[in-house]
PDB file of N, CA and C in Angstrom:
ATOM      1  N   MET A  15       6.671 -10.145  -6.123  1.00  0.00           N
ATOM      2  CA  MET A  15       6.204  -9.435  -7.463  1.00  0.00           C
ATOM      3  C   MET A  15       6.879  -9.947  -8.571  1.00  0.00           C
ATOM      4  N   SER A  16       6.343 -10.230  -9.630  1.00  0.00           N
ATOM      5  CA  SER A  16       7.086 -10.614 -10.863  1.00  0.00           C
ATOM      6  C   SER A  16       6.844  -9.609 -11.988  1.00  0.00           C
ATOM      7  N   LEU A  17       7.812  -9.268 -12.664  1.00  0.00           N
ATOM      8  CA  LEU A  17       7.731  -8.342 -13.738  1.00  0.00           C
ATOM      9  C   LEU A  17       7.859  -9.030 -15.070  1.00  0.00           C
ATOM     10  N   GLN A  18       7.219  -8.268 -16.111  1.00  0.00           N
ATOM     11  CA  GLN A  18       7.430  -8.812 -17.583  1.00  0.00           C
ATOM     12  C   GLN A  18       8.914  -8.321 -17.789  1.00  0.00           C
ATOM     13  N   GLY A  19       9.617  -9.126 -18.498  1.00  0.00           N
ATOM     14  CA  GLY A  19      11.073  -8.816 -18.798  1.00  0.00           C
ATOM     15  C   GLY A  19      11.903  -8.945 -17.695  1.00  0.00           C
ATOM     16  N   GLU A  20      13.224  -8.439 -17.751  1.00  0.00           N
ATOM     17  CA  GLU A  20      14.164  -8.668 -16.802  1.00  0.00           C
ATOM     18  C   GLU A  20      14.567  -7.297 -16.070  1.00  0.00           C
ATOM     19  N   GLN A  21      13.855  -6.229 -16.366  1.00  0.00           N
ATOM     20  CA  GLN A  21      14.257  -5.030 -15.800  1.00  0.00           C
ATOM     21  C   GLN A  21      13.707  -4.901 -14.297  1.00  0.00           C
ATOM     22  N   LEU A  22      14.555  -4.471 -13.494  1.00  0.00           N
ATOM     23  CA  LEU A  22      14.068  -4.306 -12.128  1.00  0.00           C
ATOM     24  C   LEU A  22      13.147  -3.256 -11.924  1.00  0.00           C
ATOM     25  N   PRO A  23      12.235  -3.261 -10.823  1.00  0.00           N
ATOM     26  CA  PRO A  23      11.169  -2.179 -10.900  1.00  0.00           C
ATOM     27  C   PRO A  23      11.893  -0.785 -10.283  1.00  0.00           C
ATOM     28  N   ASP A  24      11.438   0.320 -10.689  1.00  0.00           N
ATOM     29  CA  ASP A  24      11.792   1.683 -10.010  1.00  0.00           C
ATOM     30  C   ASP A  24      11.050   1.664  -8.835  1.00  0.00           C
ATOM     31  N   LEU A  25      11.684   1.304  -7.686  1.00  0.00           N
ATOM     32  CA  LEU A  25      11.141   1.199  -6.374  1.00  0.00           C
ATOM     33  C   LEU A  25      10.379   2.681  -5.984  1.00  0.00           C
ATOM     34  N   PRO A  26      11.226   3.643  -6.024  1.00  0.00           N
ATOM     35  CA  PRO A  26      10.682   4.839  -5.455  1.00  0.00           C
ATOM     36  C   PRO A  26       9.451   5.300  -6.284  1.00  0.00           C
ATOM     37  N   THR A  27       9.415   5.030  -7.448  1.00  0.00           N
ATOM     38  CA  THR A  27       8.059   5.351  -8.382  1.00  0.00           C
ATOM     39  C   THR A  27       7.136   4.513  -8.067  1.00  0.00           C
ATOM     40  N   LEU A  28       7.192   3.207  -7.888  1.00  0.00           N
ATOM     41  CA  LEU A  28       6.219   2.268  -7.540  1.00  0.00           C
ATOM     42  C   LEU A  28       5.734   2.406  -6.057  1.00  0.00           C
ATOM     43  N   ILE A  29       6.538   2.704  -5.092  1.00  0.00           N
ATOM     44  CA  ILE A  29       6.127   3.252  -3.697  1.00  0.00           C
ATOM     45  C   ILE A  29       5.273   4.527  -3.835  1.00  0.00           C
ATOM     46  N   LYS A  30       5.774   5.592  -4.614  1.00  0.00           N
ATOM     47  CA  LYS A  30       4.887   6.678  -4.831  1.00  0.00           C
ATOM     48  C   LYS A  30       3.481   6.420  -5.462  1.00  0.00           C
ATOM     49  N   GLN A  31       3.381   5.528  -6.442  1.00  0.00           N
ATOM     50  CA  GLN A  31       2.204   5.413  -7.202  1.00  0.00           C
ATOM     51  C   GLN A  31       1.202   4.426  -6.177  1.00  0.00           C
ATOM     52  N   MET A  32       1.813   3.702  -5.342  1.00  0.00           N
ATOM     53  CA  MET A  32       1.078   2.898  -4.146  1.00  0.00           C
ATOM     54  C   MET A  32       0.477   3.853  -3.165  1.00  0.00           C
ATOM     55  N   GLU A  33       1.360   4.838  -2.863  1.00  0.00           N
ATOM     56  CA  GLU A  33       0.917   5.737  -1.853  1.00  0.00           C
ATOM     57  C   GLU A  33      -0.099   6.670  -2.323  1.00  0.00           C
ATOM     58  N   GLU A  34      -0.113   6.945  -3.656  1.00  0.00           N
ATOM     59  CA  GLU A  34      -1.082   7.803  -4.249  1.00  0.00           C
ATOM     60  C   GLU A  34      -2.454   7.096  -4.242  1.00  0.00           C
ATOM     61  N   ALA A  35      -2.337   5.805  -4.649  1.00  0.00           N
ATOM     62  CA  ALA A  35      -3.684   4.885  -4.592  1.00  0.00           C
ATOM     63  C   ALA A  35      -4.105   4.956  -3.295  1.00  0.00           C
ATOM     64  N   ILE A  36      -3.473   4.846  -2.253  1.00  0.00           N
ATOM     65  CA  ILE A  36      -4.082   4.890  -0.915  1.00  0.00           C
ATOM     66  C   ILE A  36      -4.547   6.262  -0.417  1.00  0.00           C
ATOM     67  N   GLY A  37      -3.585   7.260  -0.796  1.00  0.00           N
ATOM     68  CA  GLY A  37      -4.028   8.650  -0.400  1.00  0.00           C
ATOM     69  C   GLY A  37      -3.234   9.077   0.659  1.00  0.00           C
ATOM     70  N   THR A  38      -2.330   8.321   1.251  1.00  0.00           N
ATOM     71  CA  THR A  38      -1.348   8.803   2.256  1.00  0.00           C
ATOM     72  C   THR A  38      -0.019   8.171   2.112  1.00  0.00           C
ATOM     73  N   PRO A  39       0.969   8.807   2.638  1.00  0.00           N
ATOM     74  CA  PRO A  39       2.240   7.947   2.567  1.00  0.00           C
ATOM     75  C   PRO A  39       2.501   6.936   3.618  1.00  0.00           C
ATOM     76  N   VAL A  40       3.448   6.085   3.392  1.00  0.00           N
ATOM     77  CA  VAL A  40       3.564   4.885   4.389  1.00  0.00           C
ATOM     78  C   VAL A  40       4.118   5.675   5.550  1.00  0.00           C
ATOM     79  N   GLN A  41       3.431   5.288   6.814  1.00  0.00           N
ATOM     80  CA  GLN A  41       3.859   6.052   8.017  1.00  0.00           C
ATOM     81  C   GLN A  41       5.240   5.799   8.494  1.00  0.00           C
ATOM     82  N   THR A  42       5.931   4.706   8.086  1.00  0.00           N
ATOM     83  CA  THR A  42       7.298   4.592   8.565  1.00  0.00           C
ATOM     84  C   THR A  42       8.164   5.539   7.902  1.00  0.00           C
ATOM     85  N   ALA A  43       7.821   5.996   6.655  1.00  0.00           N
ATOM     86  CA  ALA A  43       8.521   6.967   5.945  1.00  0.00           C
ATOM     87  C   ALA A  43       8.264   8.390   6.327  1.00  0.00           C
ATOM     88  N   VAL A  44       7.263   8.601   7.404  1.00  0.00           N
ATOM     89  CA  VAL A  44       7.144  10.024   7.611  1.00  0.00           C
ATOM     90  C   VAL A  44       8.171  10.478   8.734  1.00  0.00           C
ATOM     91  N   LYS A  45       8.634  11.644   8.330  1.00  0.00           N
ATOM     92  CA  LYS A  45       9.504  12.203   9.437  1.00  0.00           C
ATOM     93  C   LYS A  45       8.973  12.887  10.455  1.00  0.00           C
ATOM     94  N   ARG A  46       9.574  12.982  11.583  1.00  0.00           N
ATOM     95  CA  ARG A  46       8.909  13.598  12.863  1.00  0.00           C
ATOM     96  C   ARG A  46       8.326  14.828  12.610  1.00  0.00           C
ATOM     97  N   GLU A  47       8.955  15.833  11.994  1.00  0.00           N
ATOM     98  CA  GLU A  47       8.394  16.941  11.798  1.00  0.00           C
ATOM     99  C   GLU A  47       7.138  17.193  10.780  1.00  0.00           C
ATOM    100  N   ASP A  48       6.914  16.018  10.232  1.00  0.00           N
ATOM    101  CA  ASP A  48       5.696  15.865   9.239  1.00  0.00           C
ATOM    102  C   ASP A  48       4.698  15.065   9.839  1.00  0.00           C
ATOM    103  N   GLU A  49       4.640  14.710  11.222  1.00  0.00           N
ATOM    104  CA  GLU A  49       3.649  13.781  11.634  1.00  0.00           C
ATOM    105  C   GLU A  49       2.278  14.527  11.805  1.00  0.00           C
ATOM    106  N   GLN A  50       2.205  15.781  12.020  1.00  0.00           N
ATOM    107  CA  GLN A  50       0.937  16.575  12.224  1.00  0.00           C
ATOM    108  C   GLN A  50       0.286  16.478  10.819  1.00  0.00           C
ATOM    109  N   ALA A  51       0.986  16.869   9.813  1.00  0.00           N
ATOM    110  CA  ALA A  51       0.562  16.871   8.572  1.00  0.00           C
ATOM    111  C   ALA A  51       0.064  15.327   8.036  1.00  0.00           C
ATOM    112  N   PHE A  52       0.849  14.477   8.463  1.00  0.00           N
ATOM    113  CA  PHE A  52       0.353  13.019   8.211  1.00  0.00           C
ATOM    114  C   PHE A  52      -0.828  12.564   8.730  1.00  0.00           C
ATOM    115  N   ALA A  53      -1.028  13.133  10.066  1.00  0.00           N
ATOM    116  CA  ALA A  53      -2.199  12.747  10.777  1.00  0.00           C
ATOM    117  C   ALA A  53      -3.487  13.444  10.231  1.00  0.00           C
ATOM    118  N   LYS A  54      -3.241  14.789   9.742  1.00  0.00           N
ATOM    119  CA  LYS A  54      -4.219  15.452   9.042  1.00  0.00           C
ATOM    120  C   LYS A  54      -4.671  14.781   7.850  1.00  0.00           C
ATOM    121  N   LEU A  55      -3.838  14.172   6.922  1.00  0.00           N
ATOM    122  CA  LEU A  55      -4.044  13.382   5.690  1.00  0.00           C
ATOM    123  C   LEU A  55      -4.936  12.299   6.198  1.00  0.00           C
ATOM    124  N   ASN A  56      -4.444  11.597   7.123  1.00  0.00           N
ATOM    125  CA  ASN A  56      -5.223  10.206   7.447  1.00  0.00           C
ATOM    126  C   ASN A  56      -6.656  10.556   7.792  1.00  0.00           C
ATOM    127  N   ALA A  57      -6.724  11.684   8.599  1.00  0.00           N
ATOM    128  CA  ALA A  57      -8.272  12.116   9.200  1.00  0.00           C
ATOM    129  C   ALA A  57      -8.879  12.452   7.949  1.00  0.00           C
ATOM    130  N   GLU A  58      -8.435  13.161   6.848  1.00  0.00           N
ATOM    131  CA  GLU A  58      -9.253  13.350   5.743  1.00  0.00           C
ATOM    132  C   GLU A  58      -9.513  12.077   4.709  1.00  0.00           C
ATOM    133  N   ASN A  59      -8.852  11.132   4.997  1.00  0.00           N
ATOM    134  CA  ASN A  59      -8.826   9.957   4.193  1.00  0.00           C
ATOM    135  C   ASN A  59      -8.966   8.711   4.983  1.00  0.00           C
ATOM    136  N   LEU A  60     -10.089   8.479   5.746  1.00  0.00           N
ATOM    137  CA  LEU A  60     -10.259   7.410   6.409  1.00  0.00           C
ATOM    138  C   LEU A  60     -10.508   6.215   5.646  1.00  0.00           C
ATOM    139  N   LEU A  61      -9.763   5.129   6.015  1.00  0.00           N
ATOM    140  CA  LEU A  61     -10.002   3.907   5.333  1.00  0.00           C
ATOM    141  C   LEU A  61      -9.696   2.664   6.348  1.00  0.00           C
ATOM    142  N   PHE A  62     -10.586   1.607   5.993  1.00  0.00           N
ATOM    143  CA  PHE A  62     -10.140   0.367   6.661  1.00  0.00           C
ATOM    144  C   PHE A  62      -9.140  -0.349   5.879  1.00  0.00           C
ATOM    145  N   CYS A  63      -8.402  -1.292   6.452  1.00  0.00           N
ATOM    146  CA  CYS A  63      -7.400  -2.012   5.663  1.00  0.00           C
ATOM    147  C   CYS A  63      -7.957  -2.552   4.374  1.00  0.00           C
ATOM    148  N   GLU A  64      -9.234  -3.101   4.466  1.00  0.00           N
ATOM    149  CA  GLU A  64      -9.782  -3.687   3.206  1.00  0.00           C
ATOM    150  C   GLU A  64      -9.966  -2.700   2.103  1.00  0.00           C
ATOM    151  N   ASP A  65     -10.394  -1.393   2.506  1.00  0.00           N
ATOM    152  CA  ASP A  65     -10.291  -0.307   1.538  1.00  0.00           C
ATOM    153  C   ASP A  65      -8.927  -0.087   0.907  1.00  0.00           C
ATOM    154  N   ALA A  66      -7.926   0.104   1.772  1.00  0.00           N
ATOM    155  CA  ALA A  66      -6.691   0.299   1.218  1.00  0.00           C
ATOM    156  C   ALA A  66      -6.108  -0.925   0.350  1.00  0.00           C
ATOM    157  N   ALA A  67      -6.509  -2.130   0.664  1.00  0.00           N
ATOM    158  CA  ALA A  67      -6.002  -3.322   0.025  1.00  0.00           C
ATOM    159  C   ALA A  67      -6.719  -3.305  -1.473  1.00  0.00           C
ATOM    160  N   ARG A  68      -7.876  -2.853  -1.382  1.00  0.00           N
ATOM    161  CA  ARG A  68      -8.734  -2.831  -2.757  1.00  0.00           C
ATOM    162  C   ARG A  68      -8.053  -1.698  -3.568  1.00  0.00           C
ATOM    163  N   ARG A  69      -7.677  -0.583  -3.184  1.00  0.00           N
ATOM    164  CA  ARG A  69      -7.041   0.505  -3.869  1.00  0.00           C
ATOM    165  C   ARG A  69      -5.753  -0.044  -4.418  1.00  0.00           C
ATOM    166  N   LEU A  70      -4.851  -0.711  -3.607  1.00  0.00           N
ATOM    167  CA  LEU A  70      -3.573  -1.254  -4.003  1.00  0.00           C
ATOM    168  C   LEU A  70      -3.912  -2.221  -5.084  1.00  0.00           C
ATOM    169  N   LYS A  71      -4.777  -3.130  -4.908  1.00  0.00           N
ATOM    170  CA  LYS A  71      -4.965  -4.234  -6.013  1.00  0.00           C
ATOM    171  C   LYS A  71      -5.298  -3.649  -7.147  1.00  0.00           C
ATOM    172  N   HIS A  72      -6.221  -2.611  -7.202  1.00  0.00           N
ATOM    173  CA  HIS A  72      -6.636  -1.793  -8.583  1.00  0.00           C
ATOM    174  C   HIS A  72      -5.418  -1.209  -9.139  1.00  0.00           C
ATOM    175  N   ALA A  73      -4.524  -0.335  -8.367  1.00  0.00           N
ATOM    176  CA  ALA A  73      -3.439   0.186  -9.032  1.00  0.00           C
ATOM    177  C   ALA A  73      -2.513  -0.974  -9.552  1.00  0.00           C
ATOM    178  N   LEU A  74      -2.176  -1.993  -8.846  1.00  0.00           N
ATOM    179  CA  LEU A  74      -1.374  -3.025  -9.275  1.00  0.00           C
ATOM    180  C   LEU A  74      -1.992  -3.777 -10.629  1.00  0.00           C
ATOM    181  N   GLU A  75      -3.209  -3.842 -10.627  1.00  0.00           N
ATOM    182  CA  GLU A  75      -3.868  -4.424 -11.986  1.00  0.00           C
ATOM    183  C   GLU A  75      -3.891  -3.525 -13.168  1.00  0.00           C
ATOM    184  N   GLN A  76      -3.635  -2.326 -12.909  1.00  0.00           N
ATOM    185  CA  GLN A  76      -3.340  -1.264 -13.967  1.00  0.00           C
ATOM    186  C   GLN A  76      -2.087  -1.432 -14.639  1.00  0.00           C
ATOM    187  N   LYS A  77      -1.107  -1.906 -13.957  1.00  0.00           N
ATOM    188  CA  LYS A  77       0.293  -1.817 -14.467  1.00  0.00           C
ATOM    189  C   LYS A  77       0.505  -3.252 -15.355  1.00  0.00           C
ATOM    190  N   THR A  78       0.865  -2.840 -16.550  1.00  0.00           N
ATOM    191  CA  THR A  78       1.041  -3.838 -17.420  1.00  0.00           C
ATOM    192  C   THR A  78       2.448  -4.634 -17.272  1.00  0.00           C
ATOM    193  N   ASP A  79       3.281  -3.989 -16.545  1.00  0.00           N
ATOM    194  CA  ASP A  79       4.700  -4.576 -16.325  1.00  0.00           C
ATOM    195  C   ASP A  79       4.774  -5.594 -15.176  1.00  0.00           C
ATOM    196  N   ILE A  80       3.654  -5.684 -14.255  1.00  0.00           N
ATOM    197  CA  ILE A  80       3.591  -6.523 -13.244  1.00  0.00           C
ATOM    198  C   ILE A  80       2.580  -7.648 -13.460  1.00  0.00           C
ATOM    199  N   TYR A  81       2.878  -8.953 -13.358  1.00  0.00           N
ATOM    200  CA  TYR A  81       2.056  -9.877 -13.713  1.00  0.00           C
ATOM    201  C   TYR A  81       1.678 -10.796 -12.612  1.00  0.00           C
ATOM    202  N   ASN A  82       2.330 -10.753 -11.308  1.00  0.00           N
ATOM    203  CA  ASN A  82       1.951 -11.291 -10.249  1.00  0.00           C
ATOM    204  C   ASN A  82       2.411 -10.458  -9.074  1.00  0.00           C
ATOM    205  N   TYR A  83       1.708 -10.606  -7.933  1.00  0.00           N
ATOM    206  CA  TYR A  83       2.074  -9.958  -6.694  1.00  0.00           C
ATOM    207  C   TYR A  83       1.458 -10.660  -5.461  1.00  0.00           C
ATOM    208  N   SER A  84       1.999 -10.106  -4.345  1.00  0.00           N
ATOM    209  CA  SER A  84       1.532 -10.421  -3.126  1.00  0.00           C
ATOM    210  C   SER A  84       1.724  -9.124  -2.156  1.00  0.00           C
ATOM    211  N   PHE A  85       0.906  -8.840  -1.347  1.00  0.00           N
ATOM    212  CA  PHE A  85       1.178  -7.664  -0.644  1.00  0.00           C
ATOM    213  C   PHE A  85       0.271  -8.004   0.792  1.00  0.00           C
ATOM    214  N   LYS A  86       0.596  -7.143   1.801  1.00  0.00           N
ATOM    215  CA  LYS A  86       0.145  -7.056   3.147  1.00  0.00           C
ATOM    216  C   LYS A  86      -0.158  -5.587   3.568  1.00  0.00           C
ATOM    217  N   VAL A  87      -1.486  -5.392   3.935  1.00  0.00           N
ATOM    218  CA  VAL A  87      -1.670  -4.009   4.522  1.00  0.00           C
ATOM    219  C   VAL A  87      -1.937  -4.274   5.975  1.00  0.00           C
ATOM    220  N   GLU A  88      -1.343  -3.575   6.881  1.00  0.00           N
ATOM    221  CA  GLU A  88      -1.587  -3.695   8.372  1.00  0.00           C
ATOM    222  C   GLU A  88      -1.708  -2.383   8.992  1.00  0.00           C
ATOM    223  N   HIS A  89      -2.665  -2.348   9.741  1.00  0.00           N
ATOM    224  CA  HIS A  89      -2.899  -1.137  10.729  1.00  0.00           C
ATOM    225  C   HIS A  89      -2.597  -1.800  12.015  1.00  0.00           C
ATOM    226  N   GLN A  90      -1.409  -1.086  12.617  1.00  0.00           N
ATOM    227  CA  GLN A  90      -1.035  -1.499  13.797  1.00  0.00           C
ATOM    228  C   GLN A  90      -1.704  -0.722  15.003  1.00  0.00           C
ATOM    229  N   GLU A  91      -2.611  -1.471  15.720  1.00  0.00           N
ATOM    230  CA  GLU A  91      -3.328  -0.721  16.825  1.00  0.00           C
ATOM    231  C   GLU A  91      -2.595  -0.381  18.079  1.00  0.00           C
ATOM    232  N   SER A  92      -2.903   0.636  18.422  1.00  0.00           N
ATOM    233  CA  SER A  92      -2.352   1.196  19.666  1.00  0.00           C
ATOM    234  C   SER A  92      -3.335   1.083  20.898  1.00  0.00           C
ATOM    235  N   LEU A  93      -4.438   0.990  20.539  1.00  0.00           N
ATOM    236  CA  LEU A  93      -5.553   0.961  21.648  1.00  0.00           C
ATOM    237  C   LEU A  93      -6.162  -0.634  21.707  1.00  0.00           C
ATOM    238  N   HIS A  94      -5.899  -1.377  21.000  1.00  0.00           N
ATOM    239  CA  HIS A  94      -6.329  -2.816  20.988  1.00  0.00           C
ATOM    240  C   HIS A  94      -5.270  -3.753  20.973  1.00  0.00           C
ATOM    241  N   ALA A  95      -5.604  -4.993  21.538  1.00  0.00           N
ATOM    242  CA  ALA A  95      -4.479  -5.991  21.683  1.00  0.00           C
ATOM    243  C   ALA A  95      -4.328  -6.829  20.165  1.00  0.00           C
ATOM    244  N   HIS A  96      -4.857  -6.362  19.250  1.00  0.00           N
ATOM    245  CA  HIS A  96      -4.651  -6.967  17.909  1.00  0.00           C
ATOM    246  C   HIS A  96      -4.595  -5.867  16.838  1.00  0.00           C
ATOM    247  N   ASN A  97      -3.971  -6.248  15.664  1.00  0.00           N
ATOM    248  CA  ASN A  97      -3.883  -5.562  14.503  1.00  0.00           C
ATOM    249  C   ASN A  97      -4.927  -5.910  13.562  1.00  0.00           C
ATOM    250  N   ALA A  98      -5.300  -4.948  12.594  1.00  0.00           N
ATOM    251  CA  ALA A  98      -6.060  -5.242  11.460  1.00  0.00           C
ATOM    252  C   ALA A  98      -5.212  -5.505  10.144  1.00  0.00           C
ATOM    253  N   VAL A  99      -5.331  -6.814   9.570  1.00  0.00           N
ATOM    254  CA  VAL A  99      -4.396  -7.073   8.517  1.00  0.00           C
ATOM    255  C   VAL A  99      -5.261  -7.687   7.403  1.00  0.00           C
ATOM    256  N   VAL A 100      -4.723  -7.286   6.131  1.00  0.00           N
ATOM    257  CA  VAL A 100      -5.409  -7.840   4.931  1.00  0.00           C
ATOM    258  C   VAL A 100      -4.068  -8.304   4.091  1.00  0.00           C
ATOM    259  N   TYR A 101      -4.034  -9.605   3.639  1.00  0.00           N
ATOM    260  CA  TYR A 101      -3.377 -10.257   2.545  1.00  0.00           C
ATOM    261  C   TYR A 101      -3.981 -10.309   1.354  1.00  0.00           C
ATOM    262  N   ASP A 102      -3.320 -10.049   0.036  1.00  0.00           N
ATOM    263  CA  ASP A 102      -3.783 -10.303  -1.184  1.00  0.00           C
ATOM    264  C   ASP A 102      -2.607 -10.728  -2.156  1.00  0.00           C
ATOM    265  N   GLN A 103      -3.166 -11.445  -3.106  1.00  0.00           N
ATOM    266  CA  GLN A 103      -2.060 -11.984  -4.127  1.00  0.00           C
ATOM    267  C   GLN A 103      -2.691 -12.365  -5.332  1.00  0.00           C
ATOM    268  N   LYS A 104      -1.825 -12.385  -6.409  1.00  0.00           N
ATOM    269  CA  LYS A 104      -2.129 -12.758  -7.765  1.00  0.00           C
ATOM    270  C   LYS A 104      -1.162 -13.539  -8.330  1.00  0.00           C
ATOM    271  N   PHE A 105      -1.386 -14.728  -8.744  1.00  0.00           N
ATOM    272  CA  PHE A 105      -0.585 -15.628  -9.246  1.00  0.00           C
ATOM    273  C   PHE A 105      -1.280 -16.342 -10.434  1.00  0.00           C
ATOM    274  N   PRO A 106      -1.353 -15.708 -11.526  1.00  0.00           N
ATOM    275  CA  PRO A 106      -1.993 -16.537 -12.755  1.00  0.00           C
ATOM    276  C   PRO A 106      -1.491 -17.816 -13.097  1.00  0.00           C
ATOM    277  N   GLN A 107      -2.118 -18.659 -13.626  1.00  0.00           N
ATOM    278  CA  GLN A 107      -1.816 -19.955 -14.180  1.00  0.00           C
ATOM    279  C   GLN A 107      -1.002 -19.945 -15.274  1.00  0.00           C
TER     280      GLN A 107
END
């Protein structure tokens, strides 16, 4: 990610904005006691990786302080031998 100017991003705020765009927190950040509530949020907000990537892209495109980025969205499968993965990037000329 590249920013306009030289100020470093406020990462907690950026993470919160991206979680809000997707509709659920990043699973690795979920505490064990919150797992049931996290599962309920996911069930109420069913998304394919492509849907989550589109939401993230839209949120990043709205930020005027970010002019290029790359990201990866991954659903780590527990029932299948493969994961669902989406990569996206923006590098203007």
